[in-house]
């Protein structure tokens, strides 16, 4: 292996830059050349390559977003576009790829591998933490702390006005952000897709809360909650409990940005190095994750198809902590 | 004057606790007794008084929200309730009031004054900064920095994906938060109620932006913008420019919370002291503000009725800074 | 078991309040009474007990420091004082203890257990992360992020002036904070007690750095580094390389404070619940830690005497990441 | 005027990048060419010029430090070096200069003006706020908030251990940072060079504090305090009051870094625009400041030689707020 390429794809996550930096520096450390591909698979198809030197990644470890940019590129499902992308890589002399992203990113990489055999290793970069094969994904800890900071601020105003807030956080298919930010923020209730809830339970819980000395009440709702979104649930609660002062806050895209936390920077650095070392060692078609604080390579198949379970014991904690 | 009361009313704002602390400590410094009234005019009508000692306000200078809580109390428009409130004050031996809040708070205070003559001074506490008689209100600087931090985070993800974001910030009648956080966040456009805008101008500006090297684009929209809210404007923009990737983020109630900034703590402390010193000096029916870095007392009438202008020169800056 | 007591002891750490809250709420959830002991063993000897209700711990999950306070109490090494403390506990009807702290705290608890048999479980609360029997201690993640935030700020000014900074972080016996904040901050060198270093190596590394395009250089030094403290090493470096602009920053006590991170709040909550559940299940003389994301009880003996190793692979990363 | 240059010099301050951006964009807006000079006067003497386009300053408004870098360059006191710098400017076709920095920067600019007549306007960039001719300097508000955040953290640990902390903040000749961060942090005492203090007063104040319910005590000390530095004063206090647990924290260079606050970004933007507009209008040898929220040009002579007074009324507030 003489020259590798690195790219980011899918939704951006804080720490992607730290991972890009680690890939570049680890490649140089091991005597490889390295190029960046701008805007993921789109840039691969457009031959949007930029040579990366050590200084290309100076001082980016603390930046949110991704200097290599990301983009949707549905055309990549079409083998003709994948072929074009592959040929661009060959022309550029690229022997291996490091793909930083989530499920969709790895699916693209897997198809490219299967069609053309270019060695590829993935690094799990998504705030949602919904990837099998790693305890945490790059960006998750930062997103949780961003959501927590917002919940703390909402608690200030909720407590001042004795209000109920439904706070919607990201997580289309998974409740990891909701669960962690909810417990951290002392939420009175947390609604996630992994755990069946009903409107009646939410309302019962609100009624119970009303008798306590502390009448402010925060319910964290994951984007993918099956009852409905925060607005819908809040509306139902208002109808059932018209005396309560109920508000909704949807945290939205702030959860994707910001300077990465220590954990995300270290995680991203470890994974980036592991991806390069894996490629050199002849690994491919795998994701470089961290399980129980050790590097672990998981096949793209498993990373894509297996479901990472949410620890439901955490939900039990919510009940205990609100006693 | 022997005993005063302090309360917070209306929407809470970061720094209200710093102001409560200053009122309490300044009262004690001047040999006065001081009580807190919980939940504003509602607590006054309910005789919900709590004696305040020096330690009652220890370590609250950095807390968001208000330890005295706030509440809506529309009944206060009814003189019978005001009478009850006044009688409770008399029973408690209260000679003077410090009312921390905004327009509605001062209107209540003015009515109480006019009906029963109890000396009252207001401190401007509202994140919106829309009060005549003070350069800045308590909570404004913190809210601006909270909005700015959110815009910075949104910029990270907008730049990574070449996206356009409409970011809605608070300010029902005034564009102060929008203008300051927008300039601070390097916004490409800022829409405030004080300046007439049209959808066409917004779209033209977006088109111009599209030709530049940096395709991410952030438009900050004040809650009170006359064209419509951020969702509405974004919808119009999507229709006109379907190729752009346009998103909306409504920052919501996070802008009300959080630990106050240095400026808000100092401002609140100065105003709280000025209110107590004003009461002792025989002033009443006025708001204690800061103009050109000096304490200035403005009649409740002017504070309530006069409109604080937004510096439109700032809007000119937006154009220059996007050259 | 009918009534337990909780206290914090030793150096305070962010998240101790979250742990106190969890102990109180878990006790109430399980039908136990619970009291807080102020200022650790000193308060136990002085019978400084306060009854804890659910609302006693409302809204403290996000507060730094410890509402139960902490204190040095060397007299506790004397059995007479321990006897007094024990008798106060008996008088108060206390059946079990939860001790939140570090090595010294657990040593005191162990002696009390051995002398008088009162069931005790510890929760690891120390920013240093130097306790065997848990992957992370309460306060560590927050302290690392505080140090990282400081290093980021120092990087700004170092890069602007092409300066070298020696940044001293806490960790009297262990390099965990230094290693994590150093990697997160992109440090060019990290000096910890667990890894032998020499002044010559530090200077050689500085020389190498000087040839690179990015002349700013940050060396993170753990308090317990064996060569000497940051001032000493910086002095040696100045003598060897008089042309470099070398500065020192000792981060000091800011690392002990601040609102705990999400991880610290959750960790503290889990440990506090585990301590109470452990007591109820008849466990004692153990610390409730988290290993590989599962609750694990470790004997006080092991927690106190065994050394938690620093992952030296991390140091290898520093070299790779500076290629 | 056809082409101007911008540079930063002296100690860096958060917001300098926002000012550079404003100068570049305002120049382009007005049809001027603009170059950046790296490392201030040193770069001028070395002809280290870089052309600045609109995108050269994209996304720098929120970055700490200065992308143009800064450097000491004592040689500039020598007219031969100034001549060389001037000739480089002429060769580059530079008609006007914008100098961002403090006292030393303006002194250099003034000499260059007097010798060679190149039109120059300064923007006040220094965290110390010690410049006559502007209410606030670029970087001051951010530095105050950084110091305040540190003091809040120290308060957490001070309160937990009933400790006394002497916290040293920057300000070699002026107490602005100390006064603002001290009041904001609820300091029990603030020592600044502008107000005469004695060790005895400090100790008396500490004794008084000891009788209060809240035994933690924070004394903020400006770097330039005439009694001595924080270590010295703390040592004297320890000798006089051996029973107190007294600690010292020197905040150091973290105060120079970090993402600028909203106020600093806006201030820097206004000043940068005002500098360019001033040059175009034929102004020179002046600093562009903001007084009472309006742009004001002050001669370099006054900016350099006149002393900006600290509002001593603020010190009175400290006494009141600790009642």
CSV table of N, CA, C and O in Angstrom, one decimal, chain B residues 133-205:
chain,number,residue,atom,x,y,z
B,133,UNK,N,-35.0,53.5,28.1
B,133,UNK,CA,-34.4,54.0,29.3
B,133,UNK,C,-33.2,53.3,29.8
B,133,UNK,O,-32.7,53.5,30.9
B,134,UNK,N,-32.7,52.3,29.0
B,134,UNK,CA,-31.5,51.6,29.4
B,134,UNK,C,-30.9,51.1,28.1
B,134,UNK,O,-31.6,50.7,27.2
B,135,UNK,N,-29.5,51.2,28.1
B,135,UNK,CA,-28.9,50.7,26.9
B,135,UNK,C,-29.1,49.2,26.7
B,135,UNK,O,-29.3,48.7,25.6
B,136,UNK,N,-28.9,48.5,27.8
B,136,UNK,CA,-29.1,47.1,27.8
B,136,UNK,C,-30.0,46.6,29.0
B,136,UNK,O,-30.0,47.2,30.0
B,137,UNK,N,-30.7,45.6,28.7
B,137,UNK,CA,-31.5,45.0,29.8
B,137,UNK,C,-30.8,43.8,30.4
B,137,UNK,O,-30.0,43.2,29.7
B,138,UNK,N,-31.2,43.4,31.6
B,138,UNK,CA,-30.6,42.2,32.2
B,138,UNK,C,-31.0,41.0,31.4
B,138,UNK,O,-32.2,40.7,31.2
B,139,UNK,N,-30.0,40.2,31.0
B,139,UNK,CA,-30.3,38.9,30.3
B,139,UNK,C,-30.0,39.0,28.8
B,139,UNK,O,-29.8,38.0,28.2
B,140,UNK,N,-30.0,40.2,28.3
B,140,UNK,CA,-29.8,40.4,26.8
B,140,UNK,C,-28.4,39.8,26.4
B,140,UNK,O,-28.4,39.0,25.4
B,141,UNK,N,-27.4,40.2,27.0
B,141,UNK,CA,-26.0,39.8,26.6
B,141,UNK,C,-25.9,38.3,26.7
B,141,UNK,O,-25.3,37.7,25.8
B,142,UNK,N,-26.4,37.7,27.7
B,142,UNK,CA,-26.4,36.2,27.8
B,142,UNK,C,-27.2,35.6,26.7
B,142,UNK,O,-26.7,34.6,26.1
B,143,UNK,N,-28.4,36.1,26.5
B,143,UNK,CA,-29.2,35.5,25.4
B,143,UNK,C,-28.5,35.6,24.0
B,143,UNK,O,-28.5,34.7,23.2
B,144,UNK,N,-27.9,36.8,23.8
B,144,UNK,CA,-27.2,36.9,22.5
B,144,UNK,C,-26.0,35.9,22.4
B,144,UNK,O,-25.9,35.3,21.4
B,145,UNK,N,-25.3,35.7,23.5
B,145,UNK,CA,-24.2,34.8,23.4
B,145,UNK,C,-24.7,33.3,23.3
B,145,UNK,O,-24.1,32.5,22.7
B,146,UNK,N,-25.8,33.0,23.9
B,146,UNK,CA,-26.4,31.7,23.7
B,146,UNK,C,-26.8,31.5,22.3
B,146,UNK,O,-26.6,30.4,21.7
B,147,UNK,N,-27.5,32.5,21.7
B,147,UNK,CA,-27.9,32.4,20.3
B,147,UNK,C,-26.7,32.3,19.4
B,147,UNK,O,-26.6,31.5,18.5
B,148,UNK,N,-25.6,33.1,19.7
B,148,UNK,CA,-24.4,33.1,18.9
B,148,UNK,C,-23.7,31.7,19.0
B,148,UNK,O,-23.3,31.2,18.0
B,149,UNK,N,-23.7,31.1,20.2
B,149,UNK,CA,-23.1,29.8,20.3
B,149,UNK,C,-23.9,28.8,19.4
B,149,UNK,O,-23.3,27.9,18.8
B,150,UNK,N,-25.2,28.9,19.4
B,150,UNK,CA,-26.0,28.0,18.6
B,150,UNK,C,-25.7,28.2,17.1
B,150,UNK,O,-25.6,27.3,16.3
B,151,UNK,N,-25.6,29.5,16.7
B,151,UNK,CA,-25.4,29.8,15.3
B,151,UNK,C,-24.0,29.3,14.9
B,151,UNK,O,-23.8,28.8,13.8
B,152,UNK,N,-23.0,29.4,15.8
B,152,UNK,CA,-21.7,28.9,15.5
B,152,UNK,C,-21.8,27.4,15.2
B,152,UNK,O,-21.1,26.8,14.3
B,153,UNK,N,-22.5,26.7,16.0
B,153,UNK,CA,-22.7,25.2,15.9
B,153,UNK,C,-23.4,24.9,14.5
B,153,UNK,O,-23.1,24.0,13.8
B,154,UNK,N,-24.4,25.7,14.3
B,154,UNK,CA,-25.2,25.5,13.0
B,154,UNK,C,-24.2,25.8,11.8
B,154,UNK,O,-24.3,25.1,10.8
B,155,UNK,N,-23.4,26.8,12.0
B,155,UNK,CA,-22.4,27.1,10.9
B,155,UNK,C,-21.5,25.9,10.6
B,155,UNK,O,-21.3,25.6,9.4
B,156,UNK,N,-21.1,25.2,11.6
B,156,UNK,CA,-20.3,24.0,11.4
B,156,UNK,C,-21.0,23.0,10.5
B,156,UNK,O,-20.4,22.5,9.5
B,157,UNK,N,-22.2,22.7,10.7
B,157,UNK,CA,-22.9,21.7,9.9
B,157,UNK,C,-23.3,22.3,8.6
B,157,UNK,O,-23.3,21.6,7.5
B,158,UNK,N,-23.7,23.6,8.6
B,158,UNK,CA,-24.1,24.2,7.3
B,158,UNK,C,-22.9,24.2,6.3
B,158,UNK,O,-23.1,23.9,5.1
B,159,UNK,N,-21.7,24.6,6.8
B,159,UNK,CA,-20.5,24.6,6.0
B,159,UNK,C,-20.1,23.3,5.5
B,159,UNK,O,-19.7,23.1,4.4
B,160,UNK,N,-20.3,22.2,6.3
B,160,UNK,CA,-20.0,20.9,5.9
B,160,UNK,C,-20.8,20.4,4.8
B,160,UNK,O,-20.4,19.5,4.0
B,161,UNK,N,-22.1,20.8,4.8
B,161,UNK,CA,-23.0,20.3,3.8
B,161,UNK,C,-23.5,21.3,2.8
B,161,UNK,O,-24.4,21.1,2.0
B,162,UNK,N,-22.8,22.5,2.7
B,162,UNK,CA,-23.2,23.6,1.8
B,162,UNK,C,-24.7,23.9,1.9
B,162,UNK,O,-25.4,24.0,0.9
B,163,UNK,N,-25.2,24.0,3.1
B,163,UNK,CA,-26.6,24.2,3.4
B,163,UNK,C,-26.9,25.7,3.7
B,163,UNK,O,-26.1,26.5,4.2
B,164,UNK,N,-28.2,26.0,3.5
B,164,UNK,CA,-28.8,27.3,3.9
B,164,UNK,C,-29.6,27.1,5.2
B,164,UNK,O,-30.4,26.1,5.2
B,165,UNK,N,-29.4,27.9,6.2
B,165,UNK,CA,-30.2,27.7,7.4
B,165,UNK,C,-30.9,29.0,7.8
B,165,UNK,O,-30.3,30.1,7.8
B,166,UNK,N,-32.2,28.9,8.0
B,166,UNK,CA,-32.9,30.0,8.6
B,166,UNK,C,-33.0,29.7,10.1
B,166,UNK,O,-33.5,28.7,10.5
B,167,UNK,N,-32.4,30.6,10.9
B,167,UNK,CA,-32.3,30.4,12.4
B,167,UNK,C,-33.2,31.4,13.0
B,167,UNK,O,-33.0,32.7,12.9
B,168,UNK,N,-34.3,31.0,13.7
B,168,UNK,CA,-35.2,31.9,14.4
B,168,UNK,C,-34.8,32.1,15.8
B,168,UNK,O,-34.6,31.2,16.6
B,169,UNK,N,-34.6,33.4,16.2
B,169,UNK,CA,-34.2,33.7,17.6
B,169,UNK,C,-35.4,34.5,18.2
B,169,UNK,O,-36.3,35.0,17.5
B,170,UNK,N,-35.3,34.7,19.6
B,170,UNK,CA,-36.4,35.4,20.3
B,170,UNK,C,-36.4,36.9,20.0
B,170,UNK,O,-35.4,37.4,19.4
B,171,UNK,N,-37.5,37.5,20.3
B,171,UNK,CA,-37.7,38.9,20.1
B,171,UNK,C,-39.0,39.2,19.4
B,171,UNK,O,-39.1,39.3,18.2
B,172,UNK,N,-40.1,39.2,20.2
B,172,UNK,CA,-41.4,39.3,19.6
B,172,UNK,C,-41.6,40.6,18.9
B,172,UNK,O,-42.3,40.7,17.9
B,173,UNK,N,-41.1,41.7,19.6
B,173,UNK,CA,-41.3,43.0,19.0
B,173,UNK,C,-40.0,43.7,18.6
B,173,UNK,O,-40.1,44.8,18.0
B,174,UNK,N,-38.9,43.1,18.8
B,174,UNK,CA,-37.7,43.8,18.6
B,174,UNK,C,-36.6,42.8,18.1
B,174,UNK,O,-36.6,41.7,18.4
B,175,UNK,N,-35.7,43.4,17.3
B,175,UNK,CA,-34.7,42.6,16.6
B,175,UNK,C,-33.4,42.7,17.2
B,175,UNK,O,-32.4,42.3,16.6
B,176,UNK,N,-33.3,43.1,18.5
B,176,UNK,CA,-31.9,43.2,19.1
B,176,UNK,C,-31.2,41.9,19.1
B,176,UNK,O,-30.0,41.9,18.8
B,177,UNK,N,-31.8,40.8,19.6
B,177,UNK,CA,-31.1,39.6,19.7
B,177,UNK,C,-30.7,39.1,18.3
B,177,UNK,O,-29.5,38.7,18.1
B,178,UNK,N,-31.6,39.2,17.3
B,178,UNK,CA,-31.3,38.8,16.0
B,178,UNK,C,-30.1,39.6,15.4
B,178,UNK,O,-29.2,39.0,14.8
B,179,UNK,N,-30.1,40.9,15.6
B,179,UNK,CA,-29.1,41.7,15.0
B,179,UNK,C,-27.7,41.4,15.6
B,179,UNK,O,-26.7,41.2,14.9
B,180,UNK,N,-27.7,41.3,16.9
B,180,UNK,CA,-26.4,41.1,17.6
B,180,UNK,C,-25.8,39.7,17.3
B,180,UNK,O,-24.7,39.5,17.0
B,181,UNK,N,-26.7,38.7,17.5
B,181,UNK,CA,-26.2,37.3,17.3
B,181,UNK,C,-26.0,37.1,15.8
B,181,UNK,O,-25.1,36.3,15.4
B,182,UNK,N,-26.7,37.7,14.9
B,182,UNK,CA,-26.5,37.6,13.5
B,182,UNK,C,-25.1,38.2,13.1
B,182,UNK,O,-24.4,37.5,12.4
B,183,UNK,N,-24.9,39.4,13.5
B,183,UNK,CA,-23.6,40.0,13.1
B,183,UNK,C,-22.4,39.2,13.8
B,183,UNK,O,-21.4,38.8,13.1
B,184,UNK,N,-22.6,38.8,15.0
B,184,UNK,CA,-21.6,38.0,15.7
B,184,UNK,C,-21.4,36.6,15.0
B,184,UNK,O,-20.2,36.1,15.0
B,185,UNK,N,-22.4,36.1,14.5
B,185,UNK,CA,-22.3,34.8,13.8
B,185,UNK,C,-22.0,34.9,12.4
B,185,UNK,O,-21.9,33.8,11.7
B,186,UNK,N,-21.7,36.1,11.9
B,186,UNK,CA,-21.3,36.2,10.5
B,186,UNK,C,-22.5,35.9,9.5
B,186,UNK,O,-22.3,35.4,8.4
B,187,UNK,N,-23.7,36.1,10.0
B,187,UNK,CA,-24.9,35.8,9.2
B,187,UNK,C,-24.8,36.5,7.8
B,187,UNK,O,-24.4,37.7,7.7
B,188,UNK,N,-25.3,35.8,6.8
B,188,UNK,CA,-25.4,36.4,5.5
B,188,UNK,C,-26.6,37.4,5.3
B,188,UNK,O,-26.6,38.2,4.5
B,189,UNK,N,-27.6,37.2,6.2
B,189,UNK,CA,-28.8,38.1,6.2
B,189,UNK,C,-29.4,38.1,7.6
B,189,UNK,O,-29.3,37.1,8.3
B,190,UNK,N,-30.0,39.2,7.9
B,190,UNK,CA,-30.7,39.3,9.2
B,190,UNK,C,-32.0,39.9,9.0
B,190,UNK,O,-32.1,41.0,8.4
B,191,UNK,N,-33.1,39.3,9.5
B,191,UNK,CA,-34.5,39.9,9.3
B,191,UNK,C,-35.1,40.2,10.6
B,191,UNK,O,-35.3,39.4,11.5
B,192,UNK,N,-35.3,41.5,10.8
B,192,UNK,CA,-35.9,42.0,12.0
B,192,UNK,C,-37.1,42.9,11.8
B,192,UNK,O,-37.3,43.4,10.7
B,193,UNK,N,-38.0,43.0,12.8
B,193,UNK,CA,-39.3,43.7,12.5
B,193,UNK,C,-39.0,45.2,12.3
B,193,UNK,O,-39.8,45.9,11.7
B,194,UNK,N,-37.9,45.8,12.8
B,194,UNK,CA,-37.7,47.2,12.6
B,194,UNK,C,-37.3,47.6,11.2
B,194,UNK,O,-37.4,48.8,10.9
B,195,UNK,N,-36.9,46.7,10.4
B,195,UNK,CA,-36.5,47.0,9.1
B,195,UNK,C,-37.3,46.3,8.0
B,195,UNK,O,-37.5,45.1,8.1
B,196,UNK,N,-37.9,47.0,7.1
B,196,UNK,CA,-38.8,46.3,6.1
B,196,UNK,C,-38.0,45.4,5.2
B,196,UNK,O,-36.9,45.8,4.7
B,197,UNK,N,-38.5,44.2,5.1
B,197,UNK,CA,-37.8,43.2,4.2
B,197,UNK,C,-38.9,42.7,3.3
B,197,UNK,O,-40.1,42.7,3.6
B,198,UNK,N,-38.5,42.1,2.2
B,198,UNK,CA,-39.5,41.3,1.4
B,198,UNK,C,-38.9,40.0,1.0
B,198,UNK,O,-37.6,39.8,1.1
B,199,UNK,N,-39.7,39.0,0.8
B,199,UNK,CA,-39.3,37.7,0.4
B,199,UNK,C,-38.3,37.8,-0.8
B,199,UNK,O,-37.3,37.1,-0.9
B,200,UNK,N,-38.6,38.7,-1.8
B,200,UNK,CA,-37.8,38.8,-2.9
B,200,UNK,C,-36.4,39.2,-2.6
B,200,UNK,O,-35.4,38.7,-3.2
B,201,UNK,N,-36.3,40.1,-1.7
B,201,UNK,CA,-34.9,40.5,-1.2
B,201,UNK,C,-34.1,39.3,-0.6
B,201,UNK,O,-33.0,39.1,-0.9
B,202,UNK,N,-34.9,38.6,0.2
B,202,UNK,CA,-34.2,37.4,0.8
B,202,UNK,C,-33.7,36.4,-0.2
B,202,UNK,O,-32.6,35.9,-0.2
B,203,UNK,N,-34.6,36.2,-1.2
B,203,UNK,CA,-34.2,35.3,-2.3
B,203,UNK,C,-33.1,35.8,-3.2
B,203,UNK,O,-32.2,35.1,-3.5
B,204,UNK,N,-33.1,37.1,-3.5
B,204,UNK,CA,-32.0,37.7,-4.2
B,204,UNK,C,-30.7,37.5,-3.5
B,204,UNK,O,-29.7,37.2,-4.1
B,205,UNK,N,-30.8,37.8,-2.2
B,205,UNK,CA,-29.5,37.7,-1.4
B,205,UNK,C,-29.0,36.2,-1.4
B,205,UNK,O,-27.8,36.0,-1.5
